Amino acid sequence: MIRLFHVYKSFGSKNPALIDISLTVPKGEFVFVTGPSGAGKTTLLKIIFCAEKPTSGHALVDGRNLMRIKDGELSSLRRRIGVVFQDFKLLPLRTVFENVALSLEVMGVPSSIIRKKVHQTLRYLGLADKEGYYPPQLSGGEQQRIAIARAIVNNPLILLADEPTGNLDYDLTMETMALLKEIHARGTTVIVATHSQELLKGTKRRIIALHKGRMV
Amino acid sequence: MKITFFRYFVRQAMRNMAENRLVHLIGLGTMVIAFLMFDAFILIFVNLNSWTQEQGRSLTMSIYLKGEPERAVIESIKKELLQYPVSITDFISKEDALKSLRKQLGEKAGLLDGLGENPLPASLEIVLSRDVSGDSLPYELKTTLERINGVDEVQYSQEWVEKFQAIMGAVRIIGLVFGGLLFLAALFIITNTVKLTIYSRKDEIEILKLVGATNRFVKIPFLVEGSIQGFLGGSVALIVLFLVYVAIMTKVDLSIGFASLDIIFLSPQFILLLLLMSSIIGFIGSTVSLGRFFRI
């Protein structure tokens, strides 16, 4: 599903963000990416969903070479990748329903189907009664789940989550992790970036550890 | 384009305008001023153009005849004139000419009493009924008529025609340059106005791109918005211009001496053209500012 070969990424003259990263994530795997702040976790995720291009090396996602991807292919690839951002990136002037519907609207899905799918997803995440609210009216945990709803409403092949529990207390953290595992169980490839050792304790999943841009 | 997309684009454009009311109102105000300057210029230019053309249309020529003209001479002149776009306005006999001179002299008419014989020639007054700017027609006509036996001389204000042609040329060039500059100014102002609204929605654009929107999907609502805004700005500018026009025409006396200067408002075709142009400027403005934005 995801293959990186000797990927380097540098931003200007500063120390490179990623140095010689090679990894393979097969379809249906659940992987953690870990490391302290500034280790390159977010950059790695950004490369996977094409928000950044590698400075050198090769990256393949769902069979597409990210070094040579065109605008049209880029958007169709992104429709197959759901992303949950650390800061949620919800639109404050759109309702919960509209925020979640965005992922389907960009695909040109008819509005009757959008309505059905959004209701379904919100119900699944326990947000059915919140669809008319605006994100600022909701708690951090609820906003987090809206972000997850937006990422999974179009049944993506890959789900990327950048510090999905960074702003949450213990209970909500456990709830969110359980949710991600459930999404994984439905067949989605999941990659979770986190600096929290708590989250990794006792896990049997693969852990990709980064330090100063290198895999360790 | 799928109907779902089309509905989305229009709905999104309207919604953006409602959500960013203040930014839009400021933008609209700026556009109105830009369009108003342009429209006012067009109004003045169109009037100036039609006024000068009117002057060119009424070029008068005088055909002076030898002695007491015979009917045959007049007939042959009339026959010759049939081939030209002219109308004969008047035949002035020797006596008529003297009478009108007396009238002009008024109290001093007594001076004419000393003349033994009427020295004034009979003449035919003709009017060229077509735009003669940049035309050699008056000169051609003059030489043809002067070849006819019985015609003494043909006169018209050569100087006036030349001056008129020069004025027309200058008016057109100034109009083109000035109009072009105003057009560019309007485009520049509008481009920057649209950029304001785009910057106010930077986050939204980023999120749309991240959930897999194509560039076109993100851009089209802005283009629709720009066109609507251009159209609104253009309409308001025309309404303001019309009100100013009415106020001027009713409150201010524009008569200069005997001739009153008639300003005509823009024709419906021109109004439609200006509205179309306003929308197109709005569209182009959006395209230009989006281009810059998406390069970042």
Short mmCIF file of C-alpha atoms in Angstrom, two decimals:
data_model
loop_
_atom_site.label_atom_id
_atom_site.label_comp_id
_atom_site.label_asym_id
_atom_site.label_seq_id
_atom_site.Cartn_x
_atom_site.Cartn_y
_atom_site.Cartn_z
CA MET A 1 0.00 0.00 0.00
CA ILE A 2 2.75 2.43 1.03
CA ARG A 3 6.38 2.13 0.00
CA LEU A 4 9.16 4.61 0.63
CA PHE A 5 12.67 4.17 -0.82
CA HIS A 6 15.52 6.24 0.57
CA VAL A 7 13.33 9.27 1.08
CA TYR A 8 15.04 12.53 2.07
CA LYS A 9 13.21 15.73 2.86
CA SER A 10 14.78 19.05 3.70
CA PHE A 11 13.25 22.47 4.10
CA GLY A 12 15.82 25.02 2.95
CA SER A 13 19.15 25.09 4.73
CA LYS A 14 17.99 23.69 8.08
CA ASN A 15 18.75 20.14 9.18
CA PRO A 16 16.86 17.71 6.97
CA ALA A 17 13.47 16.66 8.33
CA LEU A 18 13.79 13.12 7.00
CA ILE A 19 16.97 11.21 6.23
CA ASP A 20 17.04 7.99 4.21
CA ILE A 21 13.64 6.62 5.14
CA SER A 22 12.76 3.28 3.58
CA LEU A 23 9.68 1.44 4.69
CA THR A 24 6.77 -0.65 3.51
CA VAL A 25 3.29 -0.67 4.97
CA PRO A 26 1.20 -3.47 3.49
CA LYS A 27 -2.53 -3.20 2.99
CA GLY A 28 -4.54 -3.56 6.18
CA GLU A 29 -1.70 -2.98 8.65
CA PHE A 30 -1.92 -0.81 11.79
CA VAL A 31 1.36 1.03 12.38
CA PHE A 32 2.55 3.54 14.94
CA VAL A 33 5.08 6.22 14.06
CA THR A 34 6.74 7.54 17.17
CA GLY A 35 9.51 9.84 18.32
CA PRO A 36 9.98 13.12 20.17
CA SER A 37 8.76 16.44 18.79
CA GLY A 38 10.70 17.41 15.68
CA ALA A 39 11.62 13.82 14.86
CA GLY A 40 9.87 14.04 11.50
CA LYS A 41 6.60 12.23 12.23
CA THR A 42 4.37 14.90 10.72
CA THR A 43 6.65 15.31 7.72
CA LEU A 44 6.46 11.58 7.09
CA LEU A 45 2.66 11.67 7.14
CA LYS A 46 2.65 14.76 4.92
CA ILE A 47 4.71 12.91 2.36
CA ILE A 48 2.27 10.03 2.38
CA PHE A 49 -0.74 12.27 1.70
CA CYS A 50 1.24 14.42 -0.72
CA ALA A 51 1.22 17.67 1.21
CA GLU A 52 5.00 17.58 0.76
CA LYS A 53 7.17 16.12 -1.98
CA PRO A 54 10.32 14.20 -1.05
CA THR A 55 13.52 16.09 -1.83
CA SER A 56 14.94 12.83 -3.14
CA GLY A 57 14.09 9.14 -3.10
CA HIS A 58 10.87 7.47 -4.19
CA ALA A 59 7.47 7.18 -2.63
CA LEU A 60 4.64 4.95 -3.84
CA VAL A 61 1.16 5.11 -2.39
CA ASP A 62 -1.53 2.81 -3.74
CA GLY A 63 0.64 2.25 -6.79
CA ARG A 64 1.15 5.95 -7.56
CA ASN A 65 4.61 7.45 -7.77
CA LEU A 66 4.33 10.58 -5.69
CA MET A 67 7.34 12.17 -7.38
CA ARG A 68 5.50 12.38 -10.68
CA ILE A 69 1.89 12.88 -9.69
CA LYS A 70 -0.37 15.34 -11.50
CA ASP A 71 -3.02 17.56 -9.95
CA GLY A 72 -5.92 15.38 -11.09
CA GLU A 73 -4.31 12.17 -9.81
CA LEU A 74 -3.31 13.90 -6.60
CA SER A 75 -6.88 14.75 -5.68
CA SER A 76 -8.13 11.28 -6.59
CA LEU A 77 -5.38 9.75 -4.43
CA ARG A 78 -6.26 12.02 -1.52
CA ARG A 79 -9.84 10.83 -1.70
CA ARG A 80 -8.53 7.41 -0.79
CA ILE A 81 -6.58 8.71 2.19
CA GLY A 82 -8.37 10.03 5.26
CA VAL A 83 -6.35 12.34 7.48
CA VAL A 84 -7.01 13.32 11.08
CA PHE A 85 -4.98 16.38 12.01
CA GLN A 86 -3.66 17.23 15.40
CA ASP A 87 -5.46 20.59 15.28
CA PHE A 88 -8.54 18.95 13.63
CA LYS A 89 -8.71 21.53 10.80
CA LEU A 90 -12.48 21.88 10.94
CA LEU A 91 -14.26 24.80 9.33
CA PRO A 92 -15.73 26.89 12.15
CA LEU A 93 -18.49 28.43 10.02
CA ARG A 94 -19.74 25.09 8.73
CA THR A 95 -21.97 22.80 10.74
CA VAL A 96 -20.81 19.37 11.85
CA PHE A 97 -22.84 17.87 9.02
CA GLU A 98 -21.26 20.16 6.42
CA ASN A 99 -17.75 19.56 7.72
CA VAL A 100 -18.17 15.81 7.37
CA ALA A 101 -19.96 16.13 4.03
CA LEU A 102 -16.99 18.01 2.56
CA SER A 103 -15.09 14.78 1.79
CA LEU A 104 -18.01 13.55 -0.29
CA GLU A 105 -18.87 16.86 -1.90
CA VAL A 106 -15.45 17.16 -3.50
CA MET A 107 -16.12 13.81 -5.19
CA GLY A 108 -19.40 15.01 -6.67
CA VAL A 109 -21.49 12.50 -4.72
CA PRO A 110 -25.24 13.21 -5.08
CA SER A 111 -26.68 15.00 -2.06
CA SER A 112 -29.11 12.22 -1.16
CA ILE A 113 -26.22 9.77 -0.79
CA ILE A 114 -24.16 12.37 1.07
CA ARG A 115 -26.96 12.78 3.59
CA LYS A 116 -27.24 9.04 4.11
CA LYS A 117 -23.51 8.45 4.52
CA VAL A 118 -22.93 11.41 6.83
CA HIS A 119 -25.81 10.37 9.09
CA GLN A 120 -24.46 6.85 9.17
CA THR A 121 -20.94 7.94 10.08
CA LEU A 122 -22.06 10.43 12.73
CA ARG A 123 -24.28 7.80 14.31
CA TYR A 124 -21.38 5.35 14.30
CA LEU A 125 -19.23 7.89 16.17
CA GLY A 126 -22.00 8.83 18.61
CA LEU A 127 -22.46 12.31 17.18
CA ALA A 128 -25.92 11.90 15.67
CA ASP A 129 -27.44 14.67 17.81
CA LYS A 130 -24.63 17.13 17.05
CA GLU A 131 -24.94 17.51 13.30
CA GLY A 132 -26.48 21.00 13.41
CA TYR A 133 -23.82 22.39 15.75
CA TYR A 134 -20.78 24.42 14.78
CA PRO A 135 -17.37 23.05 15.83
CA PRO A 136 -16.57 25.88 18.29
CA GLN A 137 -19.71 24.92 20.23
CA LEU A 138 -18.32 21.43 20.89
CA SER A 139 -15.72 19.96 23.22
CA GLY A 140 -12.23 18.91 22.12
CA GLY A 141 -13.17 15.24 22.19
CA GLU A 142 -16.23 15.86 20.03
CA GLN A 143 -14.26 17.94 17.55
CA GLN A 144 -11.73 15.12 17.37
CA ARG A 145 -14.47 12.66 16.47
CA ILE A 146 -15.84 15.01 13.81
CA ALA A 147 -12.36 15.12 12.30
CA ILE A 148 -12.32 11.31 12.33
CA ALA A 149 -15.81 11.23 10.80
CA ARG A 150 -14.66 13.48 7.96
CA ALA A 151 -11.63 11.25 7.40
CA ILE A 152 -13.59 7.98 7.19
CA VAL A 153 -16.93 9.01 5.67
CA ASN A 154 -15.77 8.12 2.15
CA ASN A 155 -14.32 4.74 3.20
CA PRO A 156 -10.67 5.50 2.52
CA LEU A 157 -8.06 2.82 1.97
CA ILE A 158 -5.65 4.55 4.33
CA LEU A 159 -6.28 6.52 7.51
CA LEU A 160 -3.51 8.79 8.79
CA ALA A 161 -3.79 10.27 12.27
CA ASP A 162 -1.32 12.86 13.51
CA GLU A 163 -1.23 12.92 17.34
CA PRO A 164 -4.92 12.05 17.46
CA THR A 165 -4.88 11.98 21.26
CA GLY A 166 -2.60 14.96 21.79
CA ASN A 167 -5.34 17.19 23.17
CA LEU A 168 -7.41 14.56 24.95
CA ASP A 169 -7.59 13.23 28.51
CA TYR A 170 -7.03 9.58 29.39
CA ASP A 171 -10.58 8.36 28.90
CA LEU A 172 -11.01 10.08 25.58
CA THR A 173 -7.59 8.82 24.49
CA MET A 174 -8.63 5.24 25.14
CA GLU A 175 -11.93 5.84 23.39
CA THR A 176 -10.23 7.30 20.34
CA MET A 177 -7.73 4.44 20.15
CA ALA A 178 -10.54 1.92 20.37
CA LEU A 179 -12.25 3.73 17.52
CA LEU A 180 -9.13 3.67 15.35
CA LYS A 181 -8.73 -0.04 16.00
CA GLU A 182 -12.32 -0.59 14.98
CA ILE A 183 -11.78 1.33 11.75
CA HIS A 184 -8.70 -0.82 11.16
CA ALA A 185 -10.75 -3.94 11.77
CA ARG A 186 -13.00 -2.92 8.86
CA GLY A 187 -10.01 -3.24 6.55
CA THR A 188 -8.48 0.23 6.50
CA THR A 189 -4.72 0.66 6.65
CA VAL A 190 -4.07 2.90 9.68
CA ILE A 191 -0.96 4.92 10.53
CA VAL A 192 -0.92 6.77 13.83
CA ALA A 193 1.82 9.27 14.67
CA THR A 194 2.30 9.90 18.38
CA HIS A 195 4.96 11.00 20.86
CA SER A 196 3.06 9.39 23.74
CA GLN A 197 4.78 6.34 25.20
CA GLU A 198 1.58 5.66 27.13
CA LEU A 199 -0.20 4.81 23.91
CA LEU A 200 2.42 2.29 22.84
CA LYS A 201 2.62 0.43 26.10
CA GLY A 202 1.90 -3.24 25.62
CA THR A 203 0.96 -2.90 21.94
CA LYS A 204 1.79 -5.71 19.59
CA ARG A 205 1.58 -3.45 16.54
CA ARG A 206 4.59 -2.43 14.51
CA ILE A 207 6.29 0.73 15.74
CA ILE A 208 8.36 2.94 13.45
CA ALA A 209 10.57 5.07 15.66
CA LEU A 210 12.08 8.29 14.35
CA HIS A 211 14.83 10.39 15.84
CA LYS A 212 16.06 13.60 14.22
CA GLY A 213 14.72 12.47 10.87
CA ARG A 214 16.22 8.96 10.90
CA MET A 215 14.57 5.63 11.52
CA VAL A 216 15.97 4.00 14.65
CA MET B 1 -20.22 19.28 -15.56
CA LYS B 2 -22.30 17.23 -13.19
CA ILE B 3 -25.43 18.95 -11.92
CA THR B 4 -24.36 18.19 -8.32
CA PHE B 5 -21.18 20.16 -8.89
CA PHE B 6 -23.00 23.04 -10.54
CA ARG B 7 -25.42 23.36 -7.63
CA TYR B 8 -22.53 23.20 -5.21
CA PHE B 9 -20.62 25.95 -7.02
CA VAL B 10 -23.49 28.41 -7.14
CA ARG B 11 -24.58 27.66 -3.56
CA GLN B 12 -21.02 27.97 -2.36
CA ALA B 13 -20.50 31.29 -4.13
CA MET B 14 -23.67 32.78 -2.63
CA ARG B 15 -22.79 31.43 0.76
CA ASN B 16 -19.27 32.82 0.69
CA MET B 17 -20.67 36.23 -0.12
CA ALA B 18 -23.13 36.05 2.77
CA GLU B 19 -20.51 34.81 5.22
CA ASN B 20 -17.92 37.40 4.32
CA ARG B 21 -20.39 40.25 4.07
CA LEU B 22 -18.03 42.97 5.24
CA VAL B 23 -15.18 41.96 2.95
CA HIS B 24 -17.67 41.75 0.11
CA LEU B 25 -19.25 45.10 0.80
CA ILE B 26 -15.85 46.77 0.87
CA GLY B 27 -14.95 44.98 -2.33
CA LEU B 28 -18.24 45.93 -3.94
CA GLY B 29 -17.78 49.58 -2.98
CA THR B 30 -14.33 49.63 -4.51
CA MET B 31 -15.63 48.00 -7.67
CA VAL B 32 -18.50 50.47 -7.93
CA ILE B 33 -16.05 53.38 -7.82
CA ALA B 34 -13.79 51.77 -10.42
CA PHE B 35 -16.70 50.97 -12.74
CA LEU B 36 -18.27 54.38 -12.17
CA MET B 37 -15.13 56.11 -13.41
CA PHE B 38 -15.04 53.86 -16.43
CA ASP B 39 -18.76 54.20 -17.20
CA ALA B 40 -18.69 57.98 -16.79
CA PHE B 41 -15.79 58.14 -19.18
CA ILE B 42 -17.64 55.97 -21.69
CA LEU B 43 -20.70 58.22 -21.40
CA ILE B 44 -18.65 61.33 -22.09
CA PHE B 45 -16.76 59.64 -24.89
CA VAL B 46 -19.87 58.32 -26.60
CA ASN B 47 -21.50 61.75 -26.47
CA LEU B 48 -18.41 63.53 -27.70
CA ASN B 49 -18.08 61.03 -30.50
CA SER B 50 -21.68 61.32 -31.65
CA TRP B 51 -21.56 65.10 -31.35
CA THR B 52 -18.46 65.44 -33.52
CA GLN B 53 -19.91 62.97 -35.96
CA GLU B 54 -23.06 65.05 -36.14
CA GLN B 55 -20.94 68.05 -37.03
CA GLY B 56 -19.20 66.11 -39.76
CA ARG B 57 -22.50 65.03 -41.17
CA SER B 58 -23.75 68.53 -41.81
CA LEU B 59 -21.02 69.87 -44.04
CA THR B 60 -22.53 72.64 -46.12
CA MET B 61 -21.30 73.62 -49.58
CA SER B 62 -22.13 76.67 -51.62
CA ILE B 63 -22.21 76.48 -55.43
CA TYR B 64 -21.86 79.99 -56.88
CA LEU B 65 -23.29 80.50 -60.33
CA LYS B 66 -22.28 82.87 -63.10
CA GLY B 67 -24.58 85.78 -63.85
CA GLU B 68 -28.33 85.22 -63.96
CA PRO B 69 -28.51 81.39 -63.95
CA GLU B 70 -30.53 79.64 -66.62
CA ARG B 71 -32.83 76.82 -65.73
CA ALA B 72 -30.73 74.43 -67.84
CA VAL B 73 -27.63 75.09 -65.77
CA ILE B 74 -29.43 74.38 -62.54
CA GLU B 75 -30.89 71.20 -64.02
CA SER B 76 -27.49 69.91 -65.07
CA ILE B 77 -26.10 70.61 -61.61
CA LYS B 78 -29.00 68.78 -60.03
CA LYS B 79 -28.43 65.86 -62.37
CA GLU B 80 -24.77 65.71 -61.40
CA LEU B 81 -25.64 65.87 -57.72
CA LEU B 82 -27.90 62.83 -58.02
CA GLN B 83 -24.79 60.63 -57.89
CA TYR B 84 -23.72 62.02 -54.53
CA PRO B 85 -25.12 61.73 -51.03
CA VAL B 86 -26.26 65.33 -50.93
CA SER B 87 -29.49 67.20 -50.52
CA ILE B 88 -30.20 70.62 -51.96
CA THR B 89 -31.42 72.83 -49.21
CA ASP B 90 -31.80 76.11 -50.94
CA PHE B 91 -31.56 78.09 -54.17
CA ILE B 92 -30.56 81.68 -53.53
CA SER B 93 -31.10 84.07 -56.42
CA LYS B 94 -29.11 87.27 -56.84
CA GLU B 95 -31.98 89.24 -55.30
CA ASP B 96 -32.31 86.89 -52.35
CA ALA B 97 -28.61 87.18 -51.69
CA LEU B 98 -28.84 90.97 -51.68
CA LYS B 99 -31.88 90.91 -49.40
CA SER B 100 -30.20 88.70 -46.90
CA LEU B 101 -27.11 90.87 -46.98
CA ARG B 102 -29.25 93.92 -46.28
CA LYS B 103 -30.80 92.12 -43.37
CA GLN B 104 -27.41 91.23 -41.98
CA LEU B 105 -26.15 94.79 -42.30
CA GLY B 106 -29.22 96.18 -40.56
CA GLU B 107 -28.81 99.93 -40.04
CA LYS B 108 -25.87 100.08 -42.34
CA ALA B 109 -27.89 98.66 -45.23
CA GLY B 110 -27.84 102.09 -46.81
CA LEU B 111 -24.32 101.39 -47.96
CA LEU B 112 -25.73 99.05 -50.58
CA ASP B 113 -27.87 101.73 -52.17
CA GLY B 114 -24.85 103.15 -53.93
CA LEU B 115 -24.34 100.03 -55.96
CA GLY B 116 -25.54 100.32 -59.50
CA GLU B 117 -25.75 96.61 -60.22
CA ASN B 118 -26.25 93.70 -57.84
CA PRO B 119 -22.75 92.27 -57.47
CA LEU B 120 -23.79 89.17 -55.54
CA PRO B 121 -23.91 85.83 -57.34
CA ALA B 122 -26.81 83.40 -57.24
CA SER B 123 -26.02 80.17 -55.45
CA LEU B 124 -27.18 76.68 -54.54
CA GLU B 125 -26.73 75.51 -50.97
CA ILE B 126 -26.21 71.81 -50.55
CA VAL B 127 -25.60 69.61 -47.53
CA LEU B 128 -23.50 66.48 -47.58
CA SER B 129 -25.58 63.85 -45.88
CA ARG B 130 -22.87 61.48 -44.74
CA ASP B 131 -19.94 61.34 -42.39
CA VAL B 132 -17.08 62.95 -44.26
CA SER B 133 -14.36 62.41 -41.70
CA GLY B 134 -11.29 61.01 -43.43
CA ASP B 135 -13.00 61.38 -46.77
CA SER B 136 -11.94 63.01 -50.02
CA LEU B 137 -15.54 63.38 -51.12
CA PRO B 138 -15.93 67.14 -50.58
CA TYR B 139 -12.93 67.83 -52.78
CA GLU B 140 -14.08 65.47 -55.52
CA LEU B 141 -17.48 67.06 -55.57
CA LYS B 142 -15.99 70.53 -55.78
CA THR B 143 -13.87 69.74 -58.85
CA THR B 144 -16.70 67.94 -60.63
CA LEU B 145 -19.14 70.78 -60.16
CA GLU B 146 -16.68 73.46 -61.14
CA ARG B 147 -16.29 71.79 -64.53
CA ILE B 148 -19.97 72.46 -65.34
CA ASN B 149 -20.53 75.42 -67.57
CA GLY B 150 -22.27 78.19 -65.66
CA VAL B 151 -20.76 77.30 -62.30
CA ASP B 152 -18.41 79.93 -61.05
CA GLU B 153 -17.01 78.46 -57.91
CA VAL B 154 -17.75 75.86 -55.22
CA GLN B 155 -16.90 76.73 -51.65
CA TYR B 156 -16.85 74.81 -48.43
CA SER B 157 -14.86 75.18 -45.32
CA GLN B 158 -11.85 73.09 -46.15
CA GLU B 159 -10.23 74.22 -42.99
CA TRP B 160 -13.18 73.13 -40.88
CA VAL B 161 -13.21 69.66 -42.39
CA GLU B 162 -9.51 69.21 -41.78
CA LYS B 163 -9.73 70.51 -38.25
CA PHE B 164 -12.70 68.32 -37.64
CA GLN B 165 -10.88 65.27 -38.92
CA ALA B 166 -7.92 66.02 -36.67
CA ILE B 167 -10.21 66.44 -33.64
CA MET B 168 -11.95 63.17 -34.39
CA GLY B 169 -8.64 61.36 -34.64
CA ALA B 170 -7.41 62.87 -31.39
CA VAL B 171 -10.66 62.09 -29.59
CA ARG B 172 -10.44 58.48 -30.67
CA ILE B 173 -6.82 58.06 -29.64
CA ILE B 174 -7.32 59.78 -26.29
CA GLY B 175 -10.44 57.72 -25.77
CA LEU B 176 -8.64 54.49 -26.52
CA VAL B 177 -5.66 55.30 -24.27
CA PHE B 178 -7.71 56.73 -21.43
CA GLY B 179 -10.36 54.04 -21.63
CA GLY B 180 -7.67 51.36 -21.71
CA LEU B 181 -5.98 52.82 -18.66
CA LEU B 182 -9.25 53.00 -16.77
CA PHE B 183 -10.01 49.42 -17.76
CA LEU B 184 -6.62 48.29 -16.42
CA ALA B 185 -7.14 50.28 -13.22
CA ALA B 186 -10.53 48.65 -12.70
CA LEU B 187 -9.02 45.22 -13.34
CA PHE B 188 -6.18 45.89 -10.91
CA ILE B 189 -8.50 47.11 -8.16
CA ILE B 190 -10.81 44.17 -8.64
CA THR B 191 -7.99 41.64 -8.68
CA ASN B 192 -6.83 42.91 -5.31
CA THR B 193 -10.36 42.99 -3.96
CA VAL B 194 -10.90 39.37 -4.89
CA LYS B 195 -7.56 38.51 -3.34
CA LEU B 196 -8.88 39.89 -0.06
CA THR B 197 -11.78 37.46 -0.09
CA ILE B 198 -9.49 34.60 -1.04
CA TYR B 199 -7.10 35.33 1.81
CA SER B 200 -9.98 35.47 4.22
CA ARG B 201 -10.70 31.85 3.25
CA LYS B 202 -7.18 30.46 3.12
CA ASP B 203 -7.91 27.74 5.68
CA GLU B 204 -10.94 26.56 3.82
CA ILE B 205 -8.98 26.21 0.60
CA GLU B 206 -6.28 24.23 2.38
CA ILE B 207 -8.82 21.86 3.93
CA LEU B 208 -10.66 21.38 0.65
CA LYS B 209 -7.38 20.46 -1.03
CA LEU B 210 -6.53 18.02 1.76
CA VAL B 211 -9.80 16.13 1.49
CA GLY B 212 -9.18 15.63 -2.21
CA ALA B 213 -10.74 18.59 -4.01
CA THR B 214 -9.28 19.28 -7.44
CA ASN B 215 -7.93 22.77 -8.10
CA ARG B 216 -10.88 23.38 -10.37
CA PHE B 217 -13.34 22.43 -7.65
CA VAL B 218 -11.77 24.95 -5.30
CA LYS B 219 -11.46 27.68 -7.89
CA ILE B 220 -14.86 27.64 -9.60
CA PRO B 221 -16.89 29.06 -6.67
CA PHE B 222 -14.44 31.97 -6.55
CA LEU B 223 -14.87 32.55 -10.28
CA VAL B 224 -18.66 32.45 -9.97
CA GLU B 225 -18.37 34.80 -7.02
CA GLY B 226 -16.10 37.18 -8.92
CA SER B 227 -18.49 37.28 -11.88
CA ILE B 228 -21.50 37.92 -9.65
CA GLN B 229 -19.60 40.59 -7.77
CA GLY B 230 -18.50 42.22 -11.02
CA PHE B 231 -22.06 42.18 -12.29
CA LEU B 232 -23.40 43.71 -9.07
CA GLY B 233 -20.65 46.33 -9.02
CA GLY B 234 -21.32 47.16 -12.67
CA SER B 235 -25.08 47.45 -12.07
CA VAL B 236 -24.71 49.72 -9.05
CA ALA B 237 -22.22 51.91 -10.93
CA LEU B 238 -24.65 52.29 -13.85
CA ILE B 239 -27.52 53.16 -11.52
CA VAL B 240 -25.40 55.79 -9.76
CA LEU B 241 -24.29 57.17 -13.12
CA PHE B 242 -27.88 57.36 -14.31
CA LEU B 243 -28.98 59.23 -11.18
CA VAL B 244 -26.11 61.69 -11.57
CA TYR B 245 -27.04 62.09 -15.24
CA VAL B 246 -30.68 62.83 -14.42
CA ALA B 247 -29.64 65.31 -11.73
CA ILE B 248 -27.34 67.13 -14.13
CA MET B 249 -29.86 67.21 -16.97
CA THR B 250 -32.66 68.61 -14.84
CA LYS B 251 -30.75 70.97 -12.56
CA VAL B 252 -28.06 72.40 -14.79
CA ASP B 253 -28.68 74.53 -17.86
CA LEU B 254 -26.44 73.20 -20.57
CA SER B 255 -27.38 75.62 -23.33
CA ILE B 256 -24.43 77.38 -24.88
CA GLY B 257 -25.59 80.40 -26.84
CA PHE B 258 -28.27 79.29 -29.28
CA ALA B 259 -27.43 75.57 -29.42
CA SER B 260 -28.26 73.49 -26.39
CA LEU B 261 -25.82 70.69 -25.72
CA ASP B 262 -27.80 67.49 -25.50
CA ILE B 263 -26.23 64.68 -23.50
CA ILE B 264 -27.75 61.31 -24.30
CA PHE B 265 -27.53 58.45 -21.80
CA LEU B 266 -25.97 55.17 -22.88
CA SER B 267 -28.11 53.04 -25.17
CA PRO B 268 -29.56 49.74 -23.86
CA GLN B 269 -27.05 47.84 -26.00
CA PHE B 270 -24.23 49.78 -24.42
CA ILE B 271 -25.59 49.15 -20.94
CA LEU B 272 -25.77 45.42 -21.63
CA LEU B 273 -22.25 45.53 -23.00
CA LEU B 274 -20.96 47.32 -19.90
CA LEU B 275 -22.69 44.84 -17.60
CA LEU B 276 -21.21 41.95 -19.52
CA MET B 277 -17.83 43.62 -19.33
CA SER B 278 -18.19 44.12 -15.56
CA SER B 279 -18.88 40.41 -15.10
CA ILE B 280 -15.94 39.53 -17.32
CA ILE B 281 -13.65 41.86 -15.38
CA GLY B 282 -14.84 40.20 -12.16
CA PHE B 283 -14.12 36.81 -13.69
CA ILE B 284 -10.68 37.81 -14.96
CA GLY B 285 -9.88 39.46 -11.62
CA SER B 286 -10.68 36.21 -9.81
CA THR B 287 -8.68 34.15 -12.27
CA VAL B 288 -5.62 36.36 -11.89
CA SER B 289 -5.68 36.45 -8.10
CA LEU B 290 -6.39 32.71 -7.86
CA GLY B 291 -3.46 32.03 -10.15
CA ARG B 292 -1.18 33.93 -7.80
CA PHE B 293 -2.66 32.23 -4.77
CA PHE B 294 -2.32 28.70 -6.08
CA ARG B 295 1.31 29.25 -6.97
CA ILE B 296 2.17 29.87 -3.31
#
